[in-house]
Structures are given as structure tokens and as C-alpha cells.
XYZ file of C-alpha atoms in Angstrom:
699
model
C 138.981 90.091 -28.160
C 138.088 88.817 -31.611
C 138.883 91.536 -34.125
C 141.434 93.454 -32.076
C 141.669 95.326 -28.793
C 138.592 96.900 -27.168
C 139.030 100.285 -25.499
C 136.530 101.584 -22.958
C 136.897 104.981 -21.311
C 134.766 106.726 -18.693
C 135.206 110.503 -18.871
C 132.194 112.385 -17.514
C 131.541 115.773 -19.147
C 133.787 114.965 -22.150
C 132.516 115.767 -25.652
C 134.892 113.372 -27.402
C 137.713 110.940 -26.582
C 140.429 109.674 -28.919
C 143.084 107.003 -28.368
C 146.655 108.005 -29.258
C 149.064 105.159 -29.902
C 152.242 105.745 -31.821
C 151.206 107.940 -34.755
C 147.707 106.520 -34.768
C 144.788 108.593 -33.519
C 141.404 106.895 -33.267
C 138.238 108.587 -32.022
C 136.079 106.401 -29.785
C 132.306 106.058 -30.083
C 130.257 108.121 -27.601
C 128.122 105.571 -25.725
C 126.442 108.221 -23.565
C 126.660 109.042 -19.838
C 130.380 109.698 -20.122
C 131.286 106.317 -21.650
C 133.342 106.035 -24.832
C 134.439 102.815 -26.542
C 135.925 101.399 -29.704
C 137.558 98.306 -31.234
C 141.006 98.871 -32.719
C 142.500 96.266 -35.091
C 145.571 95.585 -32.931
C 147.213 92.329 -31.880
C 148.077 93.409 -28.300
C 147.371 96.300 -25.941
C 149.736 99.128 -26.873
C 151.169 101.944 -24.794
C 148.606 104.656 -25.335
C 147.306 108.023 -24.174
C 143.934 109.708 -24.365
C 142.992 112.943 -26.084
C 139.911 114.274 -24.276
C 137.831 117.148 -25.651
C 135.771 119.272 -23.277
C 133.691 122.366 -24.015
C 136.558 124.818 -23.661
C 139.706 122.712 -23.738
C 141.430 119.636 -25.109
C 143.602 117.541 -22.771
C 146.112 114.824 -23.527
C 146.377 112.445 -20.569
C 147.239 108.958 -19.439
C 144.440 106.484 -18.822
C 144.637 105.288 -15.168
C 142.976 102.024 -16.150
C 145.699 100.944 -18.556
C 148.019 100.285 -15.601
C 148.139 97.028 -13.707
C 147.522 97.224 -9.932
C 150.498 98.592 -8.029
C 149.949 96.472 -4.930
C 151.546 93.031 -4.950
C 150.152 89.701 -3.778
C 152.435 89.658 -0.717
C 151.130 93.044 0.430
C 147.540 91.878 0.022
C 148.253 88.612 1.834
C 149.852 90.414 4.800
C 147.003 92.949 4.939
C 144.467 90.121 4.928
C 146.350 88.350 7.712
C 146.683 91.562 9.742
C 150.476 91.201 9.734
C 151.704 94.003 7.491
C 154.202 95.659 9.845
C 154.867 98.487 7.372
C 151.250 99.028 6.424
C 151.860 102.688 5.594
C 153.965 101.595 2.615
C 151.026 99.650 1.161
C 147.982 101.790 1.977
C 147.508 105.531 1.586
C 148.720 107.853 -1.178
C 152.212 107.268 -2.572
C 153.867 109.283 -5.352
C 155.650 106.739 -7.528
C 156.751 105.881 -11.042
C 154.656 103.006 -12.338
C 155.364 101.378 -15.703
C 157.533 104.356 -16.559
C 154.899 106.983 -15.720
C 154.988 109.338 -12.720
C 151.854 109.570 -10.610
C 150.344 108.638 -7.258
C 149.041 105.299 -6.075
C 145.904 105.566 -3.919
C 145.003 102.591 -1.744
C 142.412 102.246 1.024
C 140.851 99.482 3.126
C 137.046 99.683 2.938
C 135.618 96.138 2.903
C 131.956 97.179 3.302
C 131.951 99.777 0.534
C 129.962 99.239 -2.655
C 132.426 101.502 -4.419
C 135.265 103.926 -3.703
C 136.435 106.885 -5.771
C 139.329 109.307 -5.447
C 138.345 112.961 -5.276
C 140.631 115.950 -5.015
C 141.656 119.292 -6.368
C 142.897 117.546 -9.516
C 139.335 116.519 -10.494
C 137.466 119.436 -8.907
C 136.407 117.190 -5.992
C 134.259 115.098 -8.294
C 135.417 111.500 -8.072
C 132.988 110.271 -10.726
C 135.741 109.758 -13.270
C 138.141 108.003 -10.875
C 136.515 104.893 -9.434
C 138.998 102.639 -7.635
C 139.446 98.922 -8.254
C 138.514 96.337 -5.667
C 141.420 93.972 -5.053
C 139.331 91.080 -3.855
C 138.495 89.658 -0.453
C 140.978 91.820 1.456
C 138.642 94.793 1.148
C 141.405 96.901 -0.384
C 140.662 99.389 -3.181
C 143.422 100.736 -5.412
C 144.027 103.148 -8.272
C 147.147 104.679 -9.805
C 146.536 108.216 -11.050
C 149.169 109.421 -13.540
C 150.342 113.007 -13.283
C 149.334 113.481 -9.647
C 152.197 114.421 -7.330
C 153.080 115.561 -3.814
C 151.025 118.417 -2.402
C 147.704 117.463 -4.007
C 144.632 117.458 -1.742
C 142.405 114.375 -1.778
C 139.726 112.343 -0.033
C 138.009 109.038 -0.695
C 134.390 109.161 -1.864
C 132.859 105.990 -0.452
C 129.537 104.504 -1.529
C 128.067 102.855 1.561
C 126.152 99.560 1.543
C 122.873 101.520 1.532
C 123.920 103.462 -1.570
C 124.585 106.781 0.180
C 127.962 108.471 -0.178
C 130.483 109.930 2.237
C 133.740 111.811 1.742
C 136.481 110.517 4.021
C 140.014 111.557 4.847
C 142.608 108.852 4.246
C 143.179 106.826 7.468
C 146.828 106.399 6.422
C 147.397 109.917 5.125
C 150.939 110.944 6.005
C 150.091 114.625 5.709
C 146.918 116.642 6.238
C 145.587 120.114 5.683
C 145.863 122.563 8.568
C 142.753 122.188 10.770
C 139.919 123.003 10.657
C 140.342 121.944 6.996
C 140.124 118.155 6.777
C 141.555 116.983 3.450
C 144.467 114.589 3.182
C 147.590 115.703 1.319
C 149.736 113.563 -0.988
C 153.183 113.498 0.633
C 156.660 112.469 -0.453
C 159.490 112.895 2.034
C 162.793 114.318 0.895
C 164.364 114.537 4.342
C 167.968 113.466 4.961
C 168.659 112.483 8.567
C 171.754 113.500 10.505
C 171.286 111.478 13.700
C 173.071 108.225 12.824
C 175.330 108.480 15.866
C 172.379 108.873 18.187
C 170.525 105.882 16.728
C 173.634 103.693 16.955
C 174.149 104.605 20.598
C 170.636 104.547 22.004
C 170.371 100.745 22.132
C 173.487 100.285 24.282
C 171.623 100.390 27.623
C 167.940 99.579 28.255
C 165.893 102.578 29.345
C 165.194 101.296 32.843
C 168.937 101.052 33.562
C 169.856 104.434 32.095
C 169.344 108.000 33.331
C 166.000 109.358 32.188
C 164.541 112.688 33.195
C 161.805 113.843 30.856
C 160.619 117.361 30.022
C 157.011 117.138 28.824
C 156.184 119.687 26.118
C 152.903 120.777 24.559
C 154.379 121.816 21.230
C 151.826 124.416 20.057
C 151.994 126.370 23.323
C 155.595 125.966 24.531
C 156.394 129.142 22.617
C 153.091 129.982 20.909
C 153.387 130.669 17.197
C 156.598 128.738 16.575
C 156.758 126.180 13.755
C 158.525 122.825 14.001
C 161.654 124.348 12.476
C 161.573 127.363 14.768
C 161.076 125.066 17.756
C 164.109 123.118 16.545
C 166.223 126.248 16.996
C 165.062 126.876 20.582
C 163.799 123.705 22.278
C 166.982 121.552 22.073
C 169.076 124.368 23.536
C 166.640 124.954 26.390
C 166.299 121.270 27.271
C 170.057 120.708 27.024
C 170.735 123.669 29.289
C 168.421 122.223 31.952
C 170.005 118.784 31.643
C 166.933 116.722 30.789
C 167.725 113.509 28.917
C 164.430 113.327 26.995
C 161.454 115.345 25.865
C 157.938 113.982 25.649
C 155.980 115.711 22.905
C 152.234 116.280 22.807
C 150.329 116.486 20.592
C 151.942 114.938 17.515
C 149.335 113.052 15.471
C 146.753 115.197 13.657
C 143.594 116.108 15.565
C 140.751 118.475 14.678
C 140.304 120.257 18.034
C 143.329 121.911 19.643
C 141.675 121.896 23.057
C 141.842 118.091 23.095
C 145.653 118.440 23.385
C 145.951 115.804 20.670
C 144.065 113.054 22.492
C 141.275 112.812 19.895
C 143.210 111.750 16.816
C 141.898 111.757 13.254
C 145.239 111.453 11.425
C 147.129 108.607 13.074
C 149.921 108.660 10.476
C 150.240 112.449 10.067
C 152.102 114.899 12.326
C 149.816 117.842 13.022
C 150.004 120.333 10.168
C 149.516 123.272 12.541
C 153.297 123.581 12.952
C 154.573 122.450 9.551
C 154.836 119.455 7.248
C 156.155 115.963 8.132
C 159.705 116.781 7.036
C 159.647 119.810 9.333
C 158.732 117.509 12.229
C 161.577 115.189 11.253
C 163.903 118.189 11.412
C 162.802 118.889 14.995
C 163.407 115.283 16.057
C 166.751 115.280 14.258
C 167.924 118.441 15.993
C 166.907 117.087 19.384
C 168.881 113.910 18.702
C 171.919 115.874 17.586
C 171.706 117.723 20.911
C 171.767 114.373 22.736
C 168.083 114.456 23.691
C 165.750 111.477 23.282
C 162.240 112.033 21.922
C 159.122 110.390 23.323
C 155.683 111.112 21.926
C 152.157 110.662 23.211
C 150.434 107.874 21.293
C 146.669 107.348 21.504
C 145.528 103.870 20.359
C 142.585 103.612 22.775
C 139.935 105.627 20.949
C 139.112 108.088 18.170
C 136.517 110.864 17.652
C 133.222 110.525 15.826
C 133.877 113.133 13.100
C 131.930 112.104 9.997
C 134.919 112.702 7.692
C 137.296 110.444 9.639
C 137.219 106.865 10.981
C 133.730 106.561 12.470
C 131.695 104.032 10.406
C 134.320 104.625 7.763
C 132.739 102.609 4.957
C 129.131 102.792 6.148
C 129.366 100.216 8.912
C 131.447 99.907 12.086
C 134.953 99.185 10.842
C 137.638 100.585 13.102
C 135.253 100.660 16.075
C 133.619 97.622 17.688
C 130.374 96.457 16.097
C 128.678 96.307 19.520
C 127.605 99.904 20.315
C 128.183 99.296 24.040
C 131.747 98.177 23.344
C 132.347 100.957 20.810
C 131.207 104.008 22.774
C 133.759 105.372 25.220
C 131.715 106.464 28.260
C 133.986 109.336 29.353
C 135.086 111.136 26.217
C 132.252 110.772 23.700
C 134.607 108.903 21.390
C 134.744 105.417 19.873
C 136.992 102.594 21.044
C 138.958 100.571 18.528
C 137.923 96.979 17.839
C 141.137 95.351 19.050
C 139.816 91.927 18.116
C 139.719 92.705 14.394
C 143.052 91.770 12.852
C 143.091 94.588 10.293
C 142.414 97.181 13.008
C 145.094 95.717 15.229
C 147.431 95.825 12.226
C 146.538 99.498 11.629
C 147.609 100.356 15.189
C 150.655 98.087 15.509
C 152.016 99.382 12.205
C 151.309 102.927 13.409
C 153.514 102.411 16.460
C 156.279 101.071 14.217
C 155.736 103.938 11.757
C 156.531 106.686 14.237
C 159.661 104.877 15.419
C 160.975 103.942 11.969
C 159.947 106.919 9.863
C 160.372 109.698 12.442
C 163.115 108.126 14.602
C 160.942 108.478 17.719
C 162.714 106.941 20.734
C 159.649 106.030 22.731
C 155.870 105.944 22.819
C 153.959 107.047 25.903
C 150.740 105.079 25.417
C 147.720 106.999 26.635
C 144.737 105.616 28.564
C 145.906 102.000 28.807
C 143.530 101.279 31.692
C 140.521 102.222 29.561
C 141.644 99.597 27.050
C 142.287 96.784 29.526
C 138.917 96.649 31.284
C 135.566 95.928 29.677
C 133.816 97.662 32.589
C 135.986 100.785 32.527
C 133.681 103.683 33.560
C 130.671 101.454 32.847
C 127.841 100.537 35.196
C 126.496 96.980 35.570
C 124.469 96.082 32.505
C 126.556 98.343 30.266
C 129.237 95.747 29.564
C 129.541 92.069 28.714
C 132.111 89.773 30.383
C 134.821 88.069 28.371
C 134.725 84.373 27.428
C 136.048 83.443 30.887
C 133.470 85.557 32.680
C 135.995 88.238 33.612
C 136.248 91.987 33.109
C 139.546 91.927 31.208
C 139.466 92.965 27.557
C 141.365 90.002 26.109
C 141.525 91.602 22.657
C 143.196 94.720 24.064
C 145.664 92.600 26.034
C 146.626 90.716 22.872
C 146.957 93.984 20.938
C 149.239 95.617 23.522
C 151.391 92.500 23.686
C 151.686 92.368 19.892
C 152.429 96.085 19.672
C 155.183 95.989 22.277
C 156.754 92.806 20.942
C 156.752 94.165 17.382
C 158.181 97.575 18.263
C 160.962 96.163 20.437
C 161.850 93.592 17.771
C 161.935 96.041 14.873
C 163.412 99.180 16.460
C 166.340 98.618 18.845
C 166.681 101.164 21.617
C 163.082 102.383 21.786
C 160.999 102.325 24.959
C 157.239 102.074 25.383
C 155.672 103.710 28.431
C 152.209 102.858 29.738
C 149.922 105.422 31.309
C 148.095 102.760 33.293
C 146.284 103.904 36.428
C 145.342 100.559 38.003
C 147.300 97.694 39.549
C 147.191 95.481 36.433
C 149.715 92.713 36.928
C 152.745 92.703 34.634
C 152.494 95.931 32.647
C 156.291 96.006 32.271
C 156.796 92.238 32.299
C 157.910 90.468 29.131
C 155.013 89.159 27.055
C 156.196 85.543 27.270
C 156.381 85.525 31.092
C 153.058 84.644 32.696
C 152.132 86.085 36.067
C 149.790 85.008 38.866
C 146.819 86.239 36.854
C 147.594 83.772 34.063
C 148.329 86.563 31.580
C 151.662 87.128 29.973
C 153.175 90.535 30.605
C 152.000 93.445 28.484
C 155.606 94.047 27.428
C 155.975 97.774 28.168
C 159.379 99.130 29.099
C 158.114 101.583 31.716
C 154.886 102.515 33.481
C 153.723 105.838 34.904
C 153.489 105.569 38.696
C 150.125 107.237 39.171
C 149.921 106.017 42.762
C 153.162 107.752 43.735
C 152.052 110.917 41.979
C 148.666 111.003 43.706
C 149.960 110.125 47.186
C 152.995 112.398 47.197
C 151.076 115.415 45.897
C 148.386 114.758 48.487
C 151.048 114.752 51.227
C 152.660 117.949 49.966
C 149.307 119.769 49.877
C 148.861 119.322 53.649
C 149.988 122.048 56.020
C 153.263 120.895 57.539
C 151.739 120.609 61.021
C 149.375 117.942 59.649
C 151.905 116.002 57.598
C 152.845 113.644 60.421
C 149.368 112.130 60.123
C 149.928 111.440 56.415
C 153.522 110.188 56.500
C 152.537 106.939 54.814
C 151.590 108.840 51.670
C 155.321 109.384 51.097
C 156.532 105.921 52.086
C 153.815 103.663 50.621
C 155.289 103.842 47.112
C 158.268 101.776 48.295
C 155.935 98.894 49.139
C 155.364 98.311 45.401
C 158.295 100.218 43.870
C 159.734 97.081 42.239
C 156.488 95.578 40.982
C 156.988 97.469 37.694
C 159.572 99.693 35.987
C 158.279 103.122 36.934
C 158.251 106.729 35.763
C 157.349 109.394 38.339
C 155.059 111.783 36.402
C 154.214 115.384 37.198
C 152.427 115.779 33.881
C 150.100 118.237 32.178
C 147.128 116.393 33.684
C 148.180 117.515 37.167
C 148.427 121.247 36.447
C 145.135 122.015 34.633
C 141.385 122.225 35.213
C 141.379 123.401 38.809
C 144.198 121.150 40.013
C 146.547 124.165 40.293
C 150.168 124.380 39.196
C 152.779 122.480 41.192
C 153.850 125.465 43.316
C 150.240 126.542 43.900
C 149.409 123.127 45.374
C 151.831 123.833 48.201
C 150.736 125.303 51.567
C 152.168 128.369 53.261
C 153.342 131.747 52.064
C 155.264 132.321 48.829
C 158.625 131.460 50.408
C 157.241 128.234 51.875
C 155.496 127.285 48.657
C 158.759 127.542 46.719
C 160.675 125.743 49.461
C 158.113 122.923 49.394
C 158.453 122.616 45.616
C 162.244 122.505 45.830
C 162.157 119.901 48.612
C 159.630 117.851 46.660
C 161.686 117.915 43.471
C 164.788 116.872 45.406
C 162.828 113.959 46.910
C 161.383 113.038 43.489
C 164.763 112.989 41.712
C 166.197 110.724 44.434
C 163.220 108.335 44.583
C 163.464 105.109 42.525
C 161.943 105.676 39.096
C 162.463 107.987 36.149
C 161.320 111.607 36.354
C 158.852 113.531 34.203
C 158.088 117.233 34.650
C 155.656 119.299 32.575
C 156.743 122.603 31.079
C 156.329 125.663 33.288
C 156.760 123.660 36.478
C 160.551 123.848 36.149
C 160.376 127.532 37.113
C 157.451 127.377 39.578
C 154.813 129.008 37.410
C 151.936 129.977 39.693
C 149.130 129.795 37.140
C 147.638 126.612 35.744
C 148.756 125.656 32.267
C 146.531 126.731 29.389
C 147.019 125.479 25.841
C 145.875 128.920 24.689
C 148.972 130.770 25.901
C 151.483 128.288 27.328
C 154.027 128.893 30.107
C 154.383 132.313 31.737
C 157.863 133.028 30.425
C 157.598 136.635 31.591
C 158.210 135.376 35.133
C 161.869 134.915 34.131
C 162.257 138.448 32.779
C 164.948 140.278 34.837
C 162.694 143.346 34.781
C 160.099 141.426 36.798
C 160.646 141.938 40.507
C 160.226 138.291 41.531
C 162.150 136.803 38.604
C 164.915 135.582 40.942
C 162.406 133.390 42.789
C 161.486 131.568 39.581
C 165.016 131.448 38.211
C 166.130 129.873 41.489
C 163.756 126.937 41.045
C 164.869 126.519 37.447
C 168.526 126.545 38.557
C 167.675 123.781 41.020
C 166.090 121.660 38.271
C 169.251 122.111 36.199
C 171.444 121.052 39.136
C 169.172 118.108 39.966
C 169.527 116.824 36.412
C 173.292 117.400 36.394
C 173.851 115.570 39.694
C 171.372 112.845 38.709
C 173.114 112.037 35.428
C 176.510 111.978 37.148
C 175.349 109.600 39.901
C 174.723 105.999 38.755
C 173.291 105.210 42.202
C 170.216 107.213 41.170
C 169.428 105.227 38.018
C 171.551 102.136 37.392
C 169.593 99.897 39.795
C 166.318 101.780 39.534
C 164.269 98.617 39.136
C 166.157 96.422 41.629
C 165.567 96.360 45.399
C 169.352 96.253 45.849
C 169.463 99.876 44.673
C 167.533 101.264 47.651
C 167.697 101.088 51.443
C 165.710 102.996 54.030
C 167.685 104.859 56.680
C 164.575 106.101 58.415
C 161.099 105.850 56.941
C 159.036 106.217 60.121
C 160.080 109.644 61.459
C 156.536 110.927 61.052
C 156.755 113.284 64.037
C 159.754 114.991 62.441
C 158.402 114.966 58.867
C 161.781 113.498 57.853
C 162.531 110.829 55.253
C 166.029 109.460 54.679
C 167.218 106.673 52.379
C 170.244 105.408 50.514
C 170.450 104.904 46.755
C 173.109 102.433 45.617
C 174.736 101.729 42.263
C 175.708 98.284 40.971
C 178.961 98.387 42.982
C 177.258 99.529 46.173
C 178.438 103.155 45.982
C 175.840 105.150 47.958
C 174.012 108.442 47.818
C 172.226 109.573 50.978
C 169.000 111.556 50.392
C 167.346 113.312 53.337
C 164.122 115.318 53.124
C 162.816 117.536 55.925
C 159.217 118.461 55.169
C 158.849 120.559 58.341
C 159.391 124.359 58.335
C 162.005 124.208 61.096
C 165.766 123.666 61.097
C 166.765 120.355 62.659
C 170.219 120.629 64.210
C 172.401 117.584 64.920
C 169.884 115.223 63.381
C 171.366 111.764 63.755
C 171.046 109.225 60.946
C 172.484 105.745 60.631
C 174.901 105.320 57.712
C 177.172 102.592 56.291
C 180.299 102.250 58.447
C 182.673 101.925 55.475
C 182.332 105.575 54.365
C 184.972 107.795 56.067
C 183.148 111.073 55.352
C 180.146 112.507 53.527
C 179.816 115.763 51.676
C 176.760 117.644 50.489
C 176.328 117.506 46.723
C 172.896 119.128 46.592
C 170.845 121.215 49.002
C 167.502 122.646 47.919
C 167.795 125.379 50.584
C 170.804 127.049 48.962
C 170.516 130.815 48.713
C 170.891 130.752 44.937
C 167.754 128.615 44.686
C 165.838 131.077 46.878
C 166.458 129.246 50.148
C 167.885 130.292 53.501
C 171.358 128.831 53.061
C 171.145 126.333 55.922
C 173.193 123.191 55.383
C 176.367 121.223 55.889
C 179.186 123.072 54.137
C 181.960 120.903 55.596
C 182.436 117.138 55.180
C 180.482 115.174 57.769
C 182.366 112.329 59.485
C 180.490 109.336 60.879
C 180.676 108.425 64.526
C 180.901 104.883 65.869
C 177.510 105.251 67.401
C 174.754 102.989 66.171
C 171.494 104.327 64.826
C 168.682 102.983 62.676
C 170.133 99.497 62.717
C 173.566 100.609 61.503
C 176.854 100.624 63.352
C 177.744 104.207 62.394
C 175.808 107.468 62.287
C 176.203 111.084 61.251
C 174.828 114.293 62.700
C 173.381 116.586 60.064
C 171.856 120.030 59.975
C 168.575 119.644 58.104
C 167.314 122.866 56.477
C 163.590 123.671 56.740
C 161.380 122.380 53.915
C 164.396 121.041 52.058
C 166.079 117.971 50.626
C 169.833 117.358 50.846
C 171.915 114.781 49.000
C 175.249 113.568 50.362
C 177.880 111.348 48.784
C 181.086 109.823 50.123
C 183.737 112.552 50.329
């Protein structure tokens, strides 16, 4: 300005402020209320520092306001358009070197705020001296704070439109305090990955044409007390030993209440700090990959809790949630639903999906509560919802979001898979987004979908006493009516073994021997049925008690000192052998999503409680799976088989003595006879063990 360069400094509680530039030291005039100013006879703005005098100390420091904004025009344009696919690199707290000075860039989206300040341990949680700059119409606020590094605690102090103030955790914080503390933590990753071979290989075959058996793990309670790094020493070895191809981890993203199992997220970009820092979580994923195990994680984009330090009315008005209270309030969980129609919110979630896959090398996202997103009338009575523009109940914004999310993830991260937990018959969940179906919608673009119908029906059948099962035979066969409408996962998840639903073995009728036999027969049927498998921890060794997040699986059941340990070890040995045989048999997974990969032998033997079918690989090589859900041995049971197989041999029998069974089976190769049965020219006579499944392959 005329006469030189004007300096203005806002330092609350300071007694004096001087400008240091070169060898020049100039004290500024005290304008009151923490403001200091002065006009220096300079031609241009120099590199300078401040010397600030307080009552008991003098500090030399950089002036945050001498630095130009750290966010570029392209970042702001993409944020404004809702198309910033790496949003976490633009918003949040980022340690960086800016104009030659080390510090942290703080950036937040708060378009309704009258003002935003940064508060943290570095300024005694008083953000008065660190107001952020508004970067225009995008609603983004930014400030670079010199001298602040990784590990510092912070929040944003937001002045709402009505003038009141609220302290908020950073929506894009990449690290948080350990709950119940709620501050965000400045984070800088120093992790070096060692899974390059895994990443290069995982895109070779799409998930629906590859073997996939998933072990679902609640991380805090699998072995209570273990950190991410301690889990990394035990979990990969355990999962590898049992032969599972993948783990599905819950909960991952930060959440305030452990009893929510991670389904009420407050830190969408931060792995839960209960078990370690983000680099510790990367170490766990890395070790799983190095053991040849894929990593899926539960992802929760449907809703978020109402905590007043998190996303709810973040800047004083509905922002992440829908502006219509009826649309915002989730009727079942007391939470808020995201406004999928707002481009910045959609961007926040799409980028979050990409973030986990790119930054943490996650191989797949199991997307929670998809049905609650798709329907405007989900759990709502008439009068509690408004139809869409076509008069329908479909949430068109949510459909567009899911399509964008899936298309973006699959484009950016080769080899990943997205899995929908969708409990209705929505058309085209696993259809490509550009292929329209009868409903007029393009597909949602998921890779796989949980088969909730199969899970419900088959567990209902198994819970019946065997004498009654003949009246419910259709509960085991109905799944094949729609088996190829989507790419399916068969889930026996945490949801099925809590809150009065009983553990898997406790759902079964009969005495202890029969309960275990039923579980073994069921697992043999499940692993042979079209679809991928998912089994929750504790069920692999027939734990009798329901799962509790407070103490996890009952590992003591496997202690050799426990009298019934052999019963539980037998079921676990079966799961190991199921996975081993499954992975070695392309007929069980190569054509999982094609009708050519399955053929009934007999699906109507309701009086016998018997189900028999063939699984076929791409070359037609068969596996014969036969389940006898009656508690009697069936001798010389005749089944029609292909006439081009000279002999069959048993490759798996859930009644083997080492699994806890009676040892009934077919130890010798079984040769077909030229006697027609079940529409086939040849047939075999088998001995079917009681409450058991047997698999046979060409000898």
C-alpha cells in the first residue's frame, strides 16, 4: 500500500508483537483486542517471522497468514463439482512443507458456517487465534499452520449461522483418539507395503469366477486385547490353516460405541484407534496379503449417528444428512441418512470407498444396509415418506450414488470386489451399471450380493426336527429358482448368531451328536451350493453360545484339557477340509454364476430328506454332492449320474469319525450301472450316512 507494506497480526493474550525480517526487528502497534499492526517502509512483502511476547514467555513463530492457500484451483473445482475421487488428499489435516516451512494444512467443507477456526493442543483448545480462510463458493475453509506435525490433536470450531459455536471432529480425519475421546489426530503415514505380488495377481480372475470362502472377523473380540500388529501375528496363520481365501473385517472405520459393532460410524476415513494407528492397520492387511488372504471390510455409507461432535448438522444446518427431517431420520437405528442427492456428500462417500481400497489395499467392500438406502419407504409407514419424481418408492439419489461408487471403484482399483448386503429382490444389484433391466434402471454395479433368502430358508429348514423336514423340503431347493439372478454370497454372518438367534450349532434339533451332525451336513451342503461362502468366527468349531462382542469366541472349547474338545475340533477339521477340497475343485466355483455349472440329480426326494446335484466346471468335469438330512443310514440309495464317468470316489464325507461322525460311507470307488434313474442313462448305488453330506468325483 502507499508508503510500504502493512502488517496486521491477531494474537489474543499477547502483550507485544514484533516483525522479524532479515536483521530488522519492528514492533507493531497494539490496536487492542489482540490486534497488532504497523506499516513498514518496504517495497514488497518479505519472508518474515513474528516475535510474540506473553506474560511469562517470548515466542518466535511463523505467521500462518503470510502463506498463500495450499489448495489449488483444480482441487476446488473438483470439490465443487463433487468429482474429487481422492478427496482425502484435499480435505482434512495434512503435514506438509509449504513455501519451505514445515507444518500442517487444515481444510474442511462447511458451506453454512459463518466462520471456522482450528483448535487443538497446540493452542490450548482455543481457536481464537487461528481463524481459517474461506476459499469462496465451494464452502471450503483452509489454513496452513507452521510448526504443527503428526500426532497433534485437533478439532474445528465452527460458528453456526445463528452465531453459536460447536467443536467438531474432522470428517476426513485419517486418525482419531481412542474412544470415548473424540478428537481428530494429525496423521502422516510412513508405512512401506510388501504386498506387490498380491496386488499384481488379484486382478487376474474376477471374484465371481474364483474360489472365495470368507471368514468373518470382529477384530476387537476375535482374541480380545490384541492390537492390529498382534492380530497380524495370529490371524493370517489361523485363516491360512483353515483354508479360507478371504477375511471380512468388522468394524474398521472409527465409531464411538463398541456395541454398535462399527455400524454407527463417526470417522469414515480413520481405522478405529482401539487397536492401533492407521499404519498398524496397514500392517495387518499387508500380512494377510503376504499369507495369500484377501481382505474385505464392512463399509457403512447408509447412515451415521447423531453425536454432536461429528457429522450431524455439521456446520449448523443439515449438511451430510437430508434437509427433510423425514428423509434424514433413519426409523430403525436412531441415526441420520446421508443426502445422496447432494454432490459433495456423494463425493465424500465415493472417495471414501476409493480411499480404503487405494490407501489400505482393501480387496473388497461389503456394503451394509443397501436395502435401507434403495427404498424411500424403508421401515416407514404411509405418510412418513414422499414418492420420487416418478411417483415410485425407489430412492433415485441412492441408486445414482451406488452406481457411481461401484463404477468408480472398479475403474480405479483393479481386482477389488464390492458386495451388497441387500435383503430384497431389487433387480440388477450385480448387473453392470450401463445395462438396463426390466425395471428401467441400470444395474447397481456390485460384484456380489449376499443371498439373504438362501440364508433364511436353509436355516429355517435345518431348525426343524428331521421328521418334519419333508414338509419343508422347498426351503432347501427354492434358492435354485433364482440362483442365477445375481452373483451370490451365502452368508452365515454375525447377524445370525446374536440377540437370541442362537449360534449355528444351537439352532439345530436333536441331541449334541445330532446337532453337530446337522451342522456338518449343512456346511457340506453350503460349500457345494452355487455361491461363495461366508462363515462368522466361532461357528467354524461349533461354539454353542451366541457371539458376544464383550468376550468373543469360546476358544477354551478347543483346549485338549476340556473333555468335549474333540467334538469341536472335529467340526473345525471339517471346515479346513471343505476349504481345501473346494479350492482344488473348479467345478465348485468356476461357473458359480452360470446355469451350466449346476444340474439337479434329485431335488424332490422330500420323503427321504435327500438332495443330490452335480456341480460342473467349464469343461464339464463334475462333482456329485449328496445330502441326507434324515437321521438314518440309507443303504443302496440309487442316483442317476452321467454315463461317461467310469467310477466315482468319495472326496469328502461329513460323517467321518475324525469329524465326530459315525464313519458310514463309501470307502471304495463306486461304479455306475447301466440302469436309468432320474432321467439319466446310468446310476450308482450309494450308502448315505445319517445327517451327512458326501461329495464324489470321478475316480
